[in-house]
mmCIF file of C-alpha atoms in Angstrom:
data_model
loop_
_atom_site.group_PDB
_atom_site.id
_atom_site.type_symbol
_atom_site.label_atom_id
_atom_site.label_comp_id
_atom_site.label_asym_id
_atom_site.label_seq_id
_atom_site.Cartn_x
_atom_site.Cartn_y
_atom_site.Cartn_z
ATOM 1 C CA UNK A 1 117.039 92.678 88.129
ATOM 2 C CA UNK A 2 114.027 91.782 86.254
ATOM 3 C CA UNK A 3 111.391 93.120 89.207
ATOM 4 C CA UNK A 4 108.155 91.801 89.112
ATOM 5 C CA UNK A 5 107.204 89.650 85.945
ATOM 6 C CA UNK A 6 103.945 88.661 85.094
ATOM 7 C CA UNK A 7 102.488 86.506 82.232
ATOM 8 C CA UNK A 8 100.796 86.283 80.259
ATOM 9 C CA UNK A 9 100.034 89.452 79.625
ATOM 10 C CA UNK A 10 97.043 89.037 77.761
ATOM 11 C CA UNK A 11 94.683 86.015 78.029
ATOM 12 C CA UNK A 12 90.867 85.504 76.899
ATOM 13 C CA UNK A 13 88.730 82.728 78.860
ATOM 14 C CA UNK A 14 85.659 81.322 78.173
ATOM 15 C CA UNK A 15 83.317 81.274 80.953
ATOM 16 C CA UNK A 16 84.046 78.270 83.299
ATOM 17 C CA UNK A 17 87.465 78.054 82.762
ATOM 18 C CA UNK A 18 90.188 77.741 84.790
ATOM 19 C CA UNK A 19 94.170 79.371 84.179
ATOM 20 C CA UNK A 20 96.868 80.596 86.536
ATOM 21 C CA UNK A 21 98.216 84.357 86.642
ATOM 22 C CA UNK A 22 102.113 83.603 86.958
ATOM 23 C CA UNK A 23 104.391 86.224 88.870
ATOM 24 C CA UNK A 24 107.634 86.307 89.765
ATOM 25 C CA UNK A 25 109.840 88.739 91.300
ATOM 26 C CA UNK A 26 113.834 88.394 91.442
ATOM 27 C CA UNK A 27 114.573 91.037 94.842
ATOM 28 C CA UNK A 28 114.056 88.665 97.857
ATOM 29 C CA UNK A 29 111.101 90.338 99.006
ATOM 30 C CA UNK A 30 108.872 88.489 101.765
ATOM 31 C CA UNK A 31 105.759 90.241 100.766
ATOM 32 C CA UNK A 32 103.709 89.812 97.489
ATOM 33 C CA UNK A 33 100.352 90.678 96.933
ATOM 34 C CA UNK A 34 98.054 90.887 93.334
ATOM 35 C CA UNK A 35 95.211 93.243 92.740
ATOM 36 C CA UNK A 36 92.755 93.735 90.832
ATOM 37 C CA UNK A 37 91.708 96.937 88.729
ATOM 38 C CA UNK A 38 88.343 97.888 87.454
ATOM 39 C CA UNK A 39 87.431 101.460 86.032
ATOM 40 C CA UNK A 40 86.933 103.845 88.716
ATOM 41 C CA UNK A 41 87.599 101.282 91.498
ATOM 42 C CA UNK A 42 90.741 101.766 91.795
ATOM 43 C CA UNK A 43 93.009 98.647 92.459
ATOM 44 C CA UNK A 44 91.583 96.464 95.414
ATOM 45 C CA UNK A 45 93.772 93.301 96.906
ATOM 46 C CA UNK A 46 92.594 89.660 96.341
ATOM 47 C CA UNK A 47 95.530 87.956 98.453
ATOM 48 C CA UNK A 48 98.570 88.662 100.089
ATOM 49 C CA UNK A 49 102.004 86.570 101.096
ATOM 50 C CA UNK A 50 104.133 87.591 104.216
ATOM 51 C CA UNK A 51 106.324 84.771 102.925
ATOM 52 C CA UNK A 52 106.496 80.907 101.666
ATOM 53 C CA UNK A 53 103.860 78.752 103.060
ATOM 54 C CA UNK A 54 101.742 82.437 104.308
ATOM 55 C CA UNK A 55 99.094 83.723 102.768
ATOM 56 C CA UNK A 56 95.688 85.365 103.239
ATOM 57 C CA UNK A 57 92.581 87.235 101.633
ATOM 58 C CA UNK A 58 92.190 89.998 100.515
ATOM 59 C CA UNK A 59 89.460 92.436 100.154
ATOM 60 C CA UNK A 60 87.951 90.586 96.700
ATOM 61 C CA UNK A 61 89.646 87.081 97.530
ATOM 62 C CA UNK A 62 86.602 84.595 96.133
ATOM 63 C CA UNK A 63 86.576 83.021 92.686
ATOM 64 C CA UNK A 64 90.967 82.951 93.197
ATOM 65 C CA UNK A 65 93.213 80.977 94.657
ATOM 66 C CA UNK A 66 96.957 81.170 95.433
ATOM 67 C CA UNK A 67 99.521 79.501 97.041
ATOM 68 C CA UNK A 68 103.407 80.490 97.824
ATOM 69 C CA UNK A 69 105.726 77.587 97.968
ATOM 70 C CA UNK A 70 108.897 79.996 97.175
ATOM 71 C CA UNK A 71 109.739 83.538 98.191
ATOM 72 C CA UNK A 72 109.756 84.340 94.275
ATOM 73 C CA UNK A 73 106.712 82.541 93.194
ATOM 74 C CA UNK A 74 102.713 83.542 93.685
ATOM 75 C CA UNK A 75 100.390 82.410 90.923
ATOM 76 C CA UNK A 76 96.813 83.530 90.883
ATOM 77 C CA UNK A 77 94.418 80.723 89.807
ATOM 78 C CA UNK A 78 90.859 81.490 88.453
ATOM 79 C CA UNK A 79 89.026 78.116 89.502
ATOM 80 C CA UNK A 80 85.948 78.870 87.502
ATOM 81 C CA UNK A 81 86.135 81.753 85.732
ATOM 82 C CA UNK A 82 83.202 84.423 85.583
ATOM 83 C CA UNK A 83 82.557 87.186 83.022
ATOM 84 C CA UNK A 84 83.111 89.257 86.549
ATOM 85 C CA UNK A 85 85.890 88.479 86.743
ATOM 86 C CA UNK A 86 87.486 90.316 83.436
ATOM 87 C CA UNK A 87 89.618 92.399 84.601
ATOM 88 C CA UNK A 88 93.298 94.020 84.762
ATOM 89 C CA UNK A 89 95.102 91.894 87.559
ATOM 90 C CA UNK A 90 98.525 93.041 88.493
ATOM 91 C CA UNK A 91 101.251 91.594 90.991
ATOM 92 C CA UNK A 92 103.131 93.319 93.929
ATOM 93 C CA UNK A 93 105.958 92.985 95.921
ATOM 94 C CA UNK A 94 107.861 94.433 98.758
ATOM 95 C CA UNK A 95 109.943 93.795 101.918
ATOM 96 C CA UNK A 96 107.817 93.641 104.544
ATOM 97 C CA UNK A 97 108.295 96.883 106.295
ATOM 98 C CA UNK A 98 105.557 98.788 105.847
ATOM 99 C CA UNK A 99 107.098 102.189 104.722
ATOM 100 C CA UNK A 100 109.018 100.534 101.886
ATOM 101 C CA UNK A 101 108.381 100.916 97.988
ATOM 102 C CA UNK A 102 105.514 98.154 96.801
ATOM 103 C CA UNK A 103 106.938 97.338 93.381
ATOM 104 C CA UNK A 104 103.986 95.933 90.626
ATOM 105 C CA UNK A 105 103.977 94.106 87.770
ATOM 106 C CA UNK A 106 102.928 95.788 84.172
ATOM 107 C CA UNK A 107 99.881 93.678 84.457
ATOM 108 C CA UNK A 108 97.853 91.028 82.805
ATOM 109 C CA UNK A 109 94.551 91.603 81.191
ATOM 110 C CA UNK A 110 92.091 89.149 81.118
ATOM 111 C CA UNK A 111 88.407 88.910 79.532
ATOM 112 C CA UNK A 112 85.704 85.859 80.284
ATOM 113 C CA UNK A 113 83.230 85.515 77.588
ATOM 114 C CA UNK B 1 89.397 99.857 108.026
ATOM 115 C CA UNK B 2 91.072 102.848 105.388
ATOM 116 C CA UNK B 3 89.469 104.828 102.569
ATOM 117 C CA UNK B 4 90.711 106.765 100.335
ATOM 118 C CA UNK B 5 88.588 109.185 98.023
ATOM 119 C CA UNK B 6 89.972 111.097 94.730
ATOM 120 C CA UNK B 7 87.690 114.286 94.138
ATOM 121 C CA UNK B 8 87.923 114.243 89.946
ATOM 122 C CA UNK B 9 87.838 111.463 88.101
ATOM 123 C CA UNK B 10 89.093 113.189 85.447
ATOM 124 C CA UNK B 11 91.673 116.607 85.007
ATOM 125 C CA UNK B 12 91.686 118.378 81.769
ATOM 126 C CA UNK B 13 94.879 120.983 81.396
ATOM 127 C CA UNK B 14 96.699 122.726 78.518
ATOM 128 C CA UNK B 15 100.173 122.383 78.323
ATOM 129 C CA UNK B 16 102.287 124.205 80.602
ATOM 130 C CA UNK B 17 99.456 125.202 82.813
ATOM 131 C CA UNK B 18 99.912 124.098 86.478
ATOM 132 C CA UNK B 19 97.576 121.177 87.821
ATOM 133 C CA UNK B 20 96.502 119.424 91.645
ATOM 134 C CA UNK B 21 95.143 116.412 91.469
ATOM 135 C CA UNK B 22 92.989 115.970 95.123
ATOM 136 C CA UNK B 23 93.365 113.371 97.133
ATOM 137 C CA UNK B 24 91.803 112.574 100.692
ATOM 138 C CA UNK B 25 91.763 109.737 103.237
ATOM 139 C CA UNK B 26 90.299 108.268 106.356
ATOM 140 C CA UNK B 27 91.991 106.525 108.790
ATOM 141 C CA UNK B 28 92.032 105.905 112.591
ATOM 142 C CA UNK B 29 95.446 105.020 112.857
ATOM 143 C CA UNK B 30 98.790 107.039 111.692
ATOM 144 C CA UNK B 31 99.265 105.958 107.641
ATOM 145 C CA UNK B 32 101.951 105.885 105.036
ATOM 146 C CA UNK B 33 100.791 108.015 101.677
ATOM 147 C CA UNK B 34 102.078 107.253 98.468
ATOM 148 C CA UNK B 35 100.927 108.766 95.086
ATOM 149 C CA UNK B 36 101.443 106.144 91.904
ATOM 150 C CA UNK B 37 101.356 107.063 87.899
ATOM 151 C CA UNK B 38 100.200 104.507 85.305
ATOM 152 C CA UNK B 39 101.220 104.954 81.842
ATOM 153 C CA UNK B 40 98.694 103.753 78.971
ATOM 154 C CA UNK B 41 98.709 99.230 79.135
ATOM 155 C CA UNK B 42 101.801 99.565 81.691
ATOM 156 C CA UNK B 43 101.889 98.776 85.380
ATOM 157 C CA UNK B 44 102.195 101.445 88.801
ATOM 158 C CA UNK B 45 105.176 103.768 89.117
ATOM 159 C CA UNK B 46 105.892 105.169 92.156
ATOM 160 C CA UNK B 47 105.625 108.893 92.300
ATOM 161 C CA UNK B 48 106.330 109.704 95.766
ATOM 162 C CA UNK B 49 105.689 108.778 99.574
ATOM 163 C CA UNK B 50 105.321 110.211 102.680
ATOM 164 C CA UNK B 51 106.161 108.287 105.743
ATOM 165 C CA UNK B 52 107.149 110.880 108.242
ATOM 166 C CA UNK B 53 108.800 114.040 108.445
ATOM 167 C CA UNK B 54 107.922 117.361 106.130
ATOM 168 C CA UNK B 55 104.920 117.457 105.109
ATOM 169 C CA UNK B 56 105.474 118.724 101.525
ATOM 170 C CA UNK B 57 107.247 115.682 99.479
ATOM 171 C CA UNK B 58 109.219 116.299 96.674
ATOM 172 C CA UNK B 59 108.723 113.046 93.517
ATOM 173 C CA UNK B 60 110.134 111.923 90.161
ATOM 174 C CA UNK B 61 109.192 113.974 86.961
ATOM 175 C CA UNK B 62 108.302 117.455 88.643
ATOM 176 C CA UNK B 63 105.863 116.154 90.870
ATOM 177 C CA UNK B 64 105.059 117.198 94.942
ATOM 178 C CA UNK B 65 102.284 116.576 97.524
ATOM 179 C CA UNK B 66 102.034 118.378 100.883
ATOM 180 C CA UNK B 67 100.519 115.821 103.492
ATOM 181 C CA UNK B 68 97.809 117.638 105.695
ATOM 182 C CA UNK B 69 96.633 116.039 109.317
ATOM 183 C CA UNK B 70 94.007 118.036 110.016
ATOM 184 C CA UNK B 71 92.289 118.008 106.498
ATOM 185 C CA UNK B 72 93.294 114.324 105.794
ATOM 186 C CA UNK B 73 94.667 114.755 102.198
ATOM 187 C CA UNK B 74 97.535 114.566 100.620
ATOM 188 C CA UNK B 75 96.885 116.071 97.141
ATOM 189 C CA UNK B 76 99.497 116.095 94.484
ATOM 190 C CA UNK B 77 100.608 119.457 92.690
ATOM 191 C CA UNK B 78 102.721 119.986 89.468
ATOM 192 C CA UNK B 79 103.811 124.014 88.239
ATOM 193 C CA UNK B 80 103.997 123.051 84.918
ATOM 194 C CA UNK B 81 102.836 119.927 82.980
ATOM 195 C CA UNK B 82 103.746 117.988 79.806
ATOM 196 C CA UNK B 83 101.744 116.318 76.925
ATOM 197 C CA UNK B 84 103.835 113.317 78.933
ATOM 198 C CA UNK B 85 102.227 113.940 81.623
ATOM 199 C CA UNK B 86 98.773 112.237 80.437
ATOM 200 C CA UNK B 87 98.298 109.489 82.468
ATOM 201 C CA UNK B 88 96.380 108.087 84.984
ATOM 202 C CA UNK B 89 97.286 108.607 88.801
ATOM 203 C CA UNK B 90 96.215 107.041 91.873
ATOM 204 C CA UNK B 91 96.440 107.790 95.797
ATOM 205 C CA UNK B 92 97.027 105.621 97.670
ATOM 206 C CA UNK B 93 97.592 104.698 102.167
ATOM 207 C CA UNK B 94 99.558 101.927 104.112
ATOM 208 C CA UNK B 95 97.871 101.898 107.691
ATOM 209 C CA UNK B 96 101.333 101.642 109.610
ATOM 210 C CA UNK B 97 100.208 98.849 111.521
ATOM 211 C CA UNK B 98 98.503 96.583 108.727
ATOM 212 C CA UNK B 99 101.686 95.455 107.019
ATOM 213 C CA UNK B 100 102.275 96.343 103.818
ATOM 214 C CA UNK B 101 98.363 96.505 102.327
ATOM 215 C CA UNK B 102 97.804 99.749 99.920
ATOM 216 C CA UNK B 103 94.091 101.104 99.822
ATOM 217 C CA UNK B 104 93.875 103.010 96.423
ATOM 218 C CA UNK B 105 91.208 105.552 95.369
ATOM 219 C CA UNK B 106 89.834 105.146 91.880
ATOM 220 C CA UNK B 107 91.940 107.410 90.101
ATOM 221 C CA UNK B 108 92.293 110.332 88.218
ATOM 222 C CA UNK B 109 93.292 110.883 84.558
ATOM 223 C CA UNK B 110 95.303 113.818 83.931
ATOM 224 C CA UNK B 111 94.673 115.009 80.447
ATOM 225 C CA UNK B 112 97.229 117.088 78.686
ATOM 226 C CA UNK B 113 96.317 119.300 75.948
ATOM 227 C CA UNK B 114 98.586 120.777 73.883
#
């Protein structure tokens, strides 16, 4: 098993931009989710996926958008970006039960000039 | 809606020394803990969890936390650290009826000296 994969891993952006985060995970699990993580913030959720065709915001959901057509696909997509939004972004998954393990993604760093 | 606060920011320790790394929440439901490490430019490795059961939780590389109701922590303890050690570490809580959504505090960096 690869886990959760995530490119690219790094990426600079000029301000108005747009790109997609790509993430893929290879274990069949329903849920997937990507973060974001600034210093001393912690990481906080943008959007989730229960499954294909389901998702839903976050607690930082505007400026991105995502979409889940497959259980192992859920790009991020910066519409516009903003030097806000630089940031560490990583990708989650997990079956959907809510004591089970929440694997990530090693993350994909991302500056807007 | 969840919180979760971690006390230090950052943890200086010498080698060998023992360290806790503090670790509190709030919640009006029951939760799921779960304590992650992150490794310098890598991704979230699960330490440990609690989901029910004994309170004290025994992790991967050394590592325990003792979940506490009535003070609403769940800090993280280690007898003996390693220069390996040096990492950052986050708390984080599942409210068991909000599907799988992790709140995380903002982290603490454990410092190893030798």
């Amino acid at each position: 098993n690869a886990g959760v994969t995530q490119t690219p891993k790094f990426q600079v952006l000029k301000t108005g931009q747009s790109m997609t985060l790509q993430c893929a995970q290879d274990m069949n699990h329903e849920y997937m989710s990507w973060y974001r993580q600034d210093p001393g913030m912690g990481l906080r959720l943008i959007h989730y996926s229960v499954g294909a065709g389901i998702t839903d915001q976050g607690e930082v959901p505007n400026g991105y958008n995502v979409s889940r057509s497959t259980t192992e696909d859920f790009p991020l997509r910066l519409l516009s970006a903003a030097p806000s939004q630089t940031s560490v972004y990583f990708c989650a998954s997990s079956y959907t039960t809510g004591g089970n393990t929440i694997y990530f993604g090693e993350g994909s760093w991302l500056t807007v000039v | 809606a969840q919180s979760v606060t971690q006390l230090d920011s950052q943890v200086p320790v010498f080698e060998e020394a023992p360290v806790e790394l503090r670790c509190n929440y709030s919640s009006s439901v029951s939760v799921y803990l779960f304590w992650y490490v992150q490794y310098p430019n890598q991704g979230l490795q699960l330490l440990l969890k609690y989901l029910s059961g004994s309170t004290l939780v025994k992790g991967i590389n050394g590592f325990e936390a003792e979940f506490n109701k009535s003070q609403t922590s769940f800090h993280l303890r280690k007898p003996s650290v390693h220069i390996s050690d040096t990492a950052e570490y986050f708390c984080a809580v599942r409210e068991n009826n909000a599907g799988n959504m992790l709140t995380f505090g903002g982290g603490t960096r454990l410092m190893v000296k030798p």
